[in-house]
mmCIF file of C-alpha atoms in Angstrom:
data_model
loop_
_atom_site.group_PDB
_atom_site.id
_atom_site.type_symbol
_atom_site.label_atom_id
_atom_site.label_comp_id
_atom_site.label_asym_id
_atom_site.label_seq_id
_atom_site.Cartn_x
_atom_site.Cartn_y
_atom_site.Cartn_z
ATOM 1 C CA MET A 128 -2.855 67.164 6.147
ATOM 2 C CA GLN A 129 -0.881 64.582 4.183
ATOM 3 C CA VAL A 130 -2.707 61.301 3.545
ATOM 4 C CA ASP A 131 -0.802 58.238 2.312
ATOM 5 C CA ALA A 132 -1.856 54.618 1.760
ATOM 6 C CA LEU A 133 -0.344 51.272 2.698
ATOM 7 C CA PRO A 134 1.284 49.446 -0.242
ATOM 8 C CA VAL A 135 -1.276 46.646 -0.055
ATOM 9 C CA ALA A 136 -3.910 45.754 -2.658
ATOM 10 C CA PRO A 137 -7.325 47.348 -2.036
ATOM 11 C CA CYS A 138 -10.127 45.597 -0.190
ATOM 12 C CA GLY A 139 -13.721 45.417 -1.367
ATOM 13 C CA THR A 140 -14.693 46.694 2.094
ATOM 14 C CA GLY A 141 -11.807 47.105 4.496
ATOM 15 C CA GLU A 142 -12.914 47.146 8.136
ATOM 16 C CA SER A 143 -12.078 46.664 11.815
ATOM 17 C CA PRO A 144 -8.470 47.930 11.901
ATOM 18 C CA PHE A 145 -6.512 47.763 15.141
ATOM 19 C CA TRP A 146 -2.877 48.188 16.180
ATOM 20 C CA TRP A 147 -1.217 45.345 18.119
ATOM 21 C CA PRO A 148 1.465 47.168 20.169
ATOM 22 C CA GLU A 149 3.640 44.176 21.104
ATOM 23 C CA GLN A 150 3.786 43.033 17.479
ATOM 24 C CA GLY A 151 4.128 46.518 16.019
ATOM 25 C CA ALA A 152 1.533 45.473 13.479
ATOM 26 C CA LEU A 153 -1.745 46.658 12.004
ATOM 27 C CA TYR A 154 -4.604 44.185 11.504
ATOM 28 C CA TRP A 155 -7.793 44.635 9.477
ATOM 29 C CA CYS A 156 -10.266 42.560 7.499
ATOM 30 C CA ASP A 157 -11.865 42.616 4.051
ATOM 31 C CA ILE A 158 -15.530 41.694 4.448
ATOM 32 C CA PRO A 159 -16.452 40.595 0.894
ATOM 33 C CA GLY A 160 -12.883 39.393 0.300
ATOM 34 C CA ARG A 161 -13.248 37.007 3.289
ATOM 35 C CA ARG A 162 -9.739 37.733 4.450
ATOM 36 C CA VAL A 163 -7.837 38.953 7.519
ATOM 37 C CA HIS A 164 -4.769 41.125 6.918
ATOM 38 C CA ARG A 165 -1.658 42.067 8.897
ATOM 39 C CA TRP A 166 0.932 44.697 8.006
ATOM 40 C CA ARG A 167 4.226 45.303 9.820
ATOM 41 C CA PRO A 168 5.571 48.781 9.041
ATOM 42 C CA ARG A 169 9.084 48.033 10.346
ATOM 43 C CA ASP A 170 9.823 45.466 7.612
ATOM 44 C CA GLY A 171 6.914 45.909 5.203
ATOM 45 C CA VAL A 172 5.741 42.309 5.603
ATOM 46 C CA HIS A 173 2.109 41.694 4.657
ATOM 47 C CA THR A 174 0.369 38.497 5.792
ATOM 48 C CA SER A 175 -3.210 37.385 5.213
ATOM 49 C CA TRP A 176 -5.540 34.585 6.299
ATOM 50 C CA ASP A 177 -8.377 33.494 4.000
ATOM 51 C CA GLN A 178 -11.737 32.625 5.552
ATOM 52 C CA PRO A 179 -14.716 30.637 4.197
ATOM 53 C CA GLU A 180 -17.264 33.320 5.151
ATOM 54 C CA GLU A 181 -17.385 37.130 5.376
ATOM 55 C CA VAL A 182 -15.473 38.507 8.366
ATOM 56 C CA GLY A 183 -17.364 41.453 9.857
ATOM 57 C CA CYS A 184 -14.780 42.329 12.507
ATOM 58 C CA ILE A 185 -11.732 41.119 14.399
ATOM 59 C CA ALA A 186 -10.177 41.773 17.811
ATOM 60 C CA PRO A 187 -6.947 40.677 19.518
ATOM 61 C CA HIS A 188 -7.175 37.976 22.177
ATOM 62 C CA LEU A 189 -5.022 37.689 25.286
ATOM 63 C CA ASP A 190 -3.998 34.175 24.203
ATOM 64 C CA GLY A 191 -2.224 35.657 21.184
ATOM 65 C CA GLY A 192 -4.889 34.798 18.632
ATOM 66 C CA LEU A 193 -7.728 36.736 17.071
ATOM 67 C CA MET A 194 -11.437 36.857 17.747
ATOM 68 C CA LEU A 195 -13.325 36.618 14.439
ATOM 69 C CA ALA A 196 -16.984 37.492 13.918
ATOM 70 C CA ARG A 197 -17.904 35.765 10.651
ATOM 71 C CA ARG A 198 -21.303 35.354 9.033
ATOM 72 C CA ASP A 199 -21.321 31.762 10.310
ATOM 73 C CA GLY A 200 -20.544 32.593 13.946
ATOM 74 C CA LEU A 201 -17.848 33.623 16.419
ATOM 75 C CA PHE A 202 -14.416 32.030 16.033
ATOM 76 C CA ARG A 203 -10.935 32.166 17.486
ATOM 77 C CA LEU A 204 -8.114 32.261 14.917
ATOM 78 C CA ASP A 205 -4.689 30.777 15.665
ATOM 79 C CA LEU A 206 -2.300 33.132 13.873
ATOM 80 C CA ALA A 207 0.508 30.555 13.769
ATOM 81 C CA THR A 208 -1.464 27.752 12.135
ATOM 82 C CA GLY A 209 -4.437 29.560 10.584
ATOM 83 C CA ALA A 210 -6.793 27.142 12.320
ATOM 84 C CA THR A 211 -10.118 28.421 13.640
ATOM 85 C CA GLN A 212 -12.135 27.262 16.635
ATOM 86 C CA ARG A 213 -15.862 27.949 16.660
ATOM 87 C CA LEU A 214 -17.073 29.603 19.849
ATOM 88 C CA ALA A 215 -20.718 30.325 19.065
ATOM 89 C CA PRO A 216 -23.194 29.936 16.199
ATOM 90 C CA PRO A 217 -24.745 33.062 14.673
ATOM 91 C CA PRO A 218 -27.781 34.344 16.623
ATOM 92 C CA TYR A 219 -29.615 35.316 13.418
ATOM 93 C CA ASP A 220 -30.804 34.103 10.021
ATOM 94 C CA ARG A 221 -27.650 33.971 7.875
ATOM 95 C CA ALA A 222 -29.697 34.625 4.749
ATOM 96 C CA SER A 223 -30.557 38.160 5.886
ATOM 97 C CA GLN A 224 -27.950 39.133 8.508
ATOM 98 C CA ARG A 225 -24.248 38.911 9.284
ATOM 99 C CA PHE A 226 -21.908 40.145 11.993
ATOM 100 C CA ASN A 227 -20.559 43.674 11.509
ATOM 101 C CA ASP A 228 -18.638 46.050 13.827
ATOM 102 C CA GLY A 229 -17.206 44.639 17.056
ATOM 103 C CA LYS A 230 -14.642 45.406 19.769
ATOM 104 C CA ALA A 231 -13.602 44.382 23.259
ATOM 105 C CA ASP A 232 -14.534 46.662 26.144
ATOM 106 C CA PRO A 233 -11.859 47.734 28.673
ATOM 107 C CA GLN A 234 -12.644 44.655 30.800
ATOM 108 C CA GLY A 235 -12.166 42.241 27.891
ATOM 109 C CA ARG A 236 -15.794 41.422 27.068
ATOM 110 C CA PHE A 237 -16.362 41.209 23.309
ATOM 111 C CA TRP A 238 -19.181 43.323 21.849
ATOM 112 C CA VAL A 239 -20.370 42.666 18.319
ATOM 113 C CA GLY A 240 -23.259 43.982 16.256
ATOM 114 C CA THR A 241 -25.026 42.780 13.145
ATOM 115 C CA ILE A 242 -26.129 44.261 9.859
ATOM 116 C CA CYS A 243 -29.526 43.625 8.327
ATOM 117 C CA GLU A 244 -29.579 42.771 4.607
ATOM 118 C CA PRO A 245 -31.745 44.413 3.340
ATOM 119 C CA ARG A 246 -31.681 47.288 5.826
ATOM 120 C CA LEU A 247 -35.441 47.287 6.420
ATOM 121 C CA PRO A 248 -37.129 46.136 8.535
ATOM 122 C CA PRO A 249 -34.466 46.993 11.147
ATOM 123 C CA ARG A 250 -33.743 43.612 12.749
ATOM 124 C CA ALA A 251 -30.030 44.040 13.498
ATOM 125 C CA ALA A 252 -28.788 43.979 17.088
ATOM 126 C CA LEU A 253 -25.795 44.450 19.373
ATOM 127 C CA TYR A 254 -24.548 41.462 21.397
ATOM 128 C CA ARG A 255 -22.101 40.960 24.260
ATOM 129 C CA TRP A 256 -19.937 37.850 24.445
ATOM 130 C CA ALA A 257 -19.144 36.918 28.036
ATOM 131 C CA ASP A 258 -19.087 33.669 30.014
ATOM 132 C CA ASP A 259 -19.252 31.671 26.763
ATOM 133 C CA ALA A 260 -22.586 33.177 25.777
ATOM 134 C CA LEU A 261 -23.845 35.814 23.324
ATOM 135 C CA GLU A 262 -26.374 38.065 25.032
ATOM 136 C CA PRO A 263 -28.420 40.700 23.131
ATOM 137 C CA GLN A 264 -27.997 44.250 24.449
ATOM 138 C CA LEU A 265 -29.643 46.501 21.828
ATOM 139 C CA ASP A 266 -31.994 45.751 18.952
ATOM 140 C CA SER A 267 -34.122 47.291 16.187
ATOM 141 C CA ALA A 268 -31.107 48.601 14.281
ATOM 142 C CA SER A 269 -30.268 48.351 10.592
ATOM 143 C CA THR A 270 -26.468 48.511 10.831
ATOM 144 C CA SER A 271 -24.758 48.235 14.218
ATOM 145 C CA ASN A 272 -21.540 50.255 14.149
ATOM 146 C CA GLY A 273 -19.307 52.840 15.826
ATOM 147 C CA LEU A 274 -18.383 51.016 19.047
ATOM 148 C CA ALA A 275 -15.918 52.847 21.291
ATOM 149 C CA TRP A 276 -15.369 53.651 24.988
ATOM 150 C CA SER A 277 -14.315 56.841 26.751
ATOM 151 C CA PRO A 278 -10.825 56.954 28.361
ATOM 152 C CA ASP A 279 -12.283 56.404 31.845
ATOM 153 C CA GLY A 280 -14.475 53.547 30.587
ATOM 154 C CA THR A 281 -17.727 55.039 31.861
ATOM 155 C CA THR A 282 -19.248 55.937 28.462
ATOM 156 C CA MET A 283 -19.900 53.639 25.511
ATOM 157 C CA TYR A 284 -20.583 54.986 22.021
ATOM 158 C CA TRP A 285 -22.562 53.134 19.368
ATOM 159 C CA CYS A 286 -24.296 54.059 16.149
ATOM 160 C CA ASP A 287 -26.905 52.809 13.704
ATOM 161 C CA THR A 288 -25.341 53.739 10.376
ATOM 162 C CA GLN A 289 -28.530 53.568 8.341
ATOM 163 C CA ALA A 290 -30.333 55.818 10.838
ATOM 164 C CA HIS A 291 -27.424 58.329 10.626
ATOM 165 C CA ARG A 292 -27.391 58.457 14.427
ATOM 166 C CA ILE A 293 -24.669 58.160 17.085
ATOM 167 C CA GLU A 294 -25.743 57.365 20.646
ATOM 168 C CA ALA A 295 -24.001 57.330 24.008
ATOM 169 C CA PHE A 296 -24.617 55.212 27.111
ATOM 170 C CA ASP A 297 -23.447 55.133 30.685
ATOM 171 C CA PHE A 298 -21.306 52.004 30.958
ATOM 172 C CA ASP A 299 -20.979 49.933 34.150
ATOM 173 C CA ALA A 300 -17.549 48.322 34.115
ATOM 174 C CA SER A 301 -18.470 45.774 36.780
ATOM 175 C CA ASP A 302 -21.080 43.925 34.718
ATOM 176 C CA GLY A 303 -21.016 45.582 31.299
ATOM 177 C CA SER A 304 -24.540 46.937 31.612
ATOM 178 C CA LEU A 305 -25.781 50.005 29.737
ATOM 179 C CA SER A 306 -27.973 52.813 31.035
ATOM 180 C CA ARG A 307 -29.028 56.409 30.315
ATOM 181 C CA ARG A 308 -29.251 55.947 26.550
ATOM 182 C CA ARG A 309 -29.055 59.305 24.813
ATOM 183 C CA GLY A 310 -28.495 60.866 21.427
ATOM 184 C CA PHE A 311 -24.926 62.009 20.775
ATOM 185 C CA HIS A 312 -25.319 63.279 17.200
ATOM 186 C CA GLN A 313 -27.974 62.987 14.493
ATOM 187 C CA PHE A 314 -26.873 63.546 10.889
ATOM 188 C CA PRO A 315 -29.187 64.531 8.024
ATOM 189 C CA LEU A 316 -30.440 61.479 6.150
ATOM 190 C CA LYS A 317 -29.238 60.719 2.653
ATOM 191 C CA PRO A 318 -31.515 62.343 0.054
ATOM 192 C CA ALA A 319 -34.214 60.012 -1.252
ATOM 193 C CA ASP A 320 -32.912 60.427 -4.803
ATOM 194 C CA GLY A 321 -29.476 59.156 -3.741
ATOM 195 C CA SER A 322 -27.744 62.416 -4.549
ATOM 196 C CA LEU A 323 -24.408 62.974 -2.795
ATOM 197 C CA ALA A 324 -24.343 66.725 -3.409
ATOM 198 C CA GLY A 325 -24.039 68.353 -0.005
ATOM 199 C CA TYR A 326 -24.280 64.969 1.744
ATOM 200 C CA VAL A 327 -21.924 64.656 4.750
ATOM 201 C CA GLY A 328 -22.194 60.863 4.894
ATOM 202 C CA ARG A 329 -23.339 58.458 7.587
ATOM 203 C CA PRO A 330 -21.428 57.277 10.680
ATOM 204 C CA ASP A 331 -19.493 54.026 10.352
ATOM 205 C CA GLY A 332 -16.570 52.772 12.476
ATOM 206 C CA ALA A 333 -15.023 54.863 15.225
ATOM 207 C CA ALA A 334 -12.181 55.303 17.726
ATOM 208 C CA VAL A 335 -11.475 57.497 20.768
ATOM 209 C CA ASP A 336 -8.332 59.480 21.608
ATOM 210 C CA VAL A 337 -6.738 60.217 25.001
ATOM 211 C CA GLU A 338 -8.641 63.513 25.264
ATOM 212 C CA GLY A 339 -11.923 61.617 25.012
ATOM 213 C CA ALA A 340 -12.697 62.805 21.486
ATOM 214 C CA TYR A 341 -14.711 60.432 19.304
ATOM 215 C CA TRP A 342 -13.408 59.962 15.750
ATOM 216 C CA VAL A 343 -15.879 58.551 13.238
ATOM 217 C CA ALA A 344 -15.560 57.619 9.566
ATOM 218 C CA MET A 345 -18.355 59.126 7.472
ATOM 219 C CA TYR A 346 -19.293 56.583 4.816
ATOM 220 C CA GLU A 347 -20.036 58.221 1.449
ATOM 221 C CA GLY A 348 -19.040 61.525 3.052
ATOM 222 C CA ALA A 349 -15.294 61.347 2.234
ATOM 223 C CA ARG A 350 -14.352 62.600 5.683
ATOM 224 C CA LEU A 351 -13.446 61.878 9.289
ATOM 225 C CA LEU A 352 -15.158 63.818 12.047
ATOM 226 C CA ARG A 353 -13.720 64.386 15.525
ATOM 227 C CA PHE A 354 -16.307 65.042 18.254
ATOM 228 C CA ALA A 355 -15.824 66.429 21.752
ATOM 229 C CA PRO A 356 -17.395 64.355 24.561
ATOM 230 C CA ASP A 357 -20.269 66.865 24.646
ATOM 231 C CA GLY A 358 -21.089 66.252 20.966
ATOM 232 C CA ARG A 359 -19.451 69.336 19.425
ATOM 233 C CA VAL A 360 -17.593 68.834 16.138
ATOM 234 C CA LEU A 361 -13.939 69.645 16.769
ATOM 235 C CA ALA A 362 -12.495 68.759 13.376
ATOM 236 C CA ASP A 363 -13.665 67.797 9.893
ATOM 237 C CA LEU A 364 -10.915 66.046 7.930
ATOM 238 C CA PRO A 365 -11.484 65.492 4.193
ATOM 239 C CA LEU A 366 -10.247 62.172 2.793
ATOM 240 C CA PRO A 367 -9.389 61.116 -0.785
ATOM 241 C CA VAL A 368 -11.955 58.278 -0.684
ATOM 242 C CA ARG A 369 -15.736 58.542 -0.732
ATOM 243 C CA CYS A 370 -16.304 55.599 1.598
ATOM 244 C CA PRO A 371 -14.006 55.521 4.656
ATOM 245 C CA THR A 372 -15.115 52.778 7.032
ATOM 246 C CA MET A 373 -13.164 52.942 10.309
ATOM 247 C CA PRO A 374 -10.200 54.701 11.938
ATOM 248 C CA CYS A 375 -7.768 53.316 14.496
ATOM 249 C CA PHE A 376 -4.693 54.711 16.232
ATOM 250 C CA GLY A 377 -1.341 52.994 15.803
ATOM 251 C CA GLY A 378 2.397 53.363 15.767
ATOM 252 C CA ALA A 379 4.651 53.408 18.821
ATOM 253 C CA ASP A 380 3.161 56.697 20.029
ATOM 254 C CA LEU A 381 -0.421 55.967 18.846
ATOM 255 C CA ARG A 382 -0.350 59.148 16.757
ATOM 256 C CA THR A 383 -0.645 57.376 13.401
ATOM 257 C CA LEU A 384 -4.225 57.198 12.236
ATOM 258 C CA TYR A 385 -5.058 54.267 9.976
ATOM 259 C CA VAL A 386 -8.360 54.425 8.093
ATOM 260 C CA THR A 387 -9.872 51.512 6.180
ATOM 261 C CA SER A 388 -12.118 52.162 3.204
ATOM 262 C CA ALA A 389 -14.478 50.526 0.717
ATOM 263 C CA VAL A 390 -14.768 50.567 -3.065
ATOM 264 C CA PRO A 391 -18.039 52.270 -4.099
ATOM 265 C CA LYS A 392 -19.989 50.654 -6.915
ATOM 266 C CA GLY A 393 -19.076 52.110 -10.272
ATOM 267 C CA ASP A 394 -16.373 54.335 -8.773
ATOM 268 C CA ALA A 395 -12.788 54.515 -10.034
ATOM 269 C CA GLU A 396 -11.174 56.338 -7.088
ATOM 270 C CA PRO A 397 -7.478 55.414 -7.089
ATOM 271 C CA LEU A 398 -7.308 54.948 -3.289
ATOM 272 C CA ALA A 399 -10.734 53.347 -2.726
ATOM 273 C CA GLY A 400 -10.444 50.172 -0.668
ATOM 274 C CA ARG A 401 -6.927 51.040 0.523
ATOM 275 C CA VAL A 402 -5.818 51.607 4.111
ATOM 276 C CA LEU A 403 -5.087 55.312 4.472
ATOM 277 C CA VAL A 404 -2.371 56.648 6.774
ATOM 278 C CA LEU A 405 -2.182 60.092 8.360
ATOM 279 C CA HIS A 406 -0.566 61.572 11.433
ATOM 280 C CA VAL A 407 -2.349 63.413 14.234
ATOM 281 C CA ASP A 408 -1.240 65.450 17.244
ATOM 282 C CA VAL A 409 -3.364 63.755 19.902
ATOM 283 C CA PRO A 410 -2.647 60.043 20.495
ATOM 284 C CA GLY A 411 -5.411 57.482 20.600
ATOM 285 C CA LEU A 412 -6.319 54.872 23.168
ATOM 286 C CA PRO A 413 -4.653 51.455 22.835
ATOM 287 C CA VAL A 414 -6.729 48.513 21.630
ATOM 288 C CA ASN A 415 -8.630 46.427 24.193
ATOM 289 C CA PHE A 416 -7.937 42.680 24.213
ATOM 290 C CA VAL A 417 -10.597 39.982 24.489
ATOM 291 C CA HIS A 418 -10.204 38.027 27.738
ATOM 292 C CA ALA A 419 -12.776 35.262 27.467
#
């Protein structure tokens, strides 16, 4: 499978890509670079918005702006002016945690997790933003990641990257509640000596296609995995970067797969930190917009 890269400078840690259909544009963020990016394939125009703190994730808002989850709280970004409006303070100690992966559910509620720095003890959590309040939903994680919903909206996926574990939940669309928590896939842990020989990586960001398959980026595993709804591995796609971070589906037919990536320490990979581009046969689900 041919893998290309956008002609945009690499990110330290690219994350949270999504395709805005009406704009025909791809958005993503660079966490350590403290920047939000937009790329329009039709004319090759690249735009960026600098931020004063790390941006863990972004999501499109129905009002035409962006939802930002920064280390210093939740914000709404006006794309025309670059101005930000603070919606909520961070529900954690900023010295040891920050916001990480986040997405809107099919009903427009914004879900956002945190990452614990250092990873132990596992104090990270997953929150739901609704009715102008951040409410904790899951806790005792090290790195909240991998949010995605099934095509019918009745299953939510989530992972704790450091634990190398993906989980699934029954999802109640009426109130956003979770039930029947269960293991979806457990990966072997990284060897204690840090060796990458034979290591398949750990689950990071994810997306779901129209057949209900769950696509996950395997950080330090140099691959994307595609899982059936029953947890079977359907495809293992090698990538030319060691640290892919998250896939998303884009293009007019949602058959273009964009994959953000990070630059590993001490690594000179030519495509590390770039947004990779490949084409797939099965289209993905469109992005969910934040309503509140």
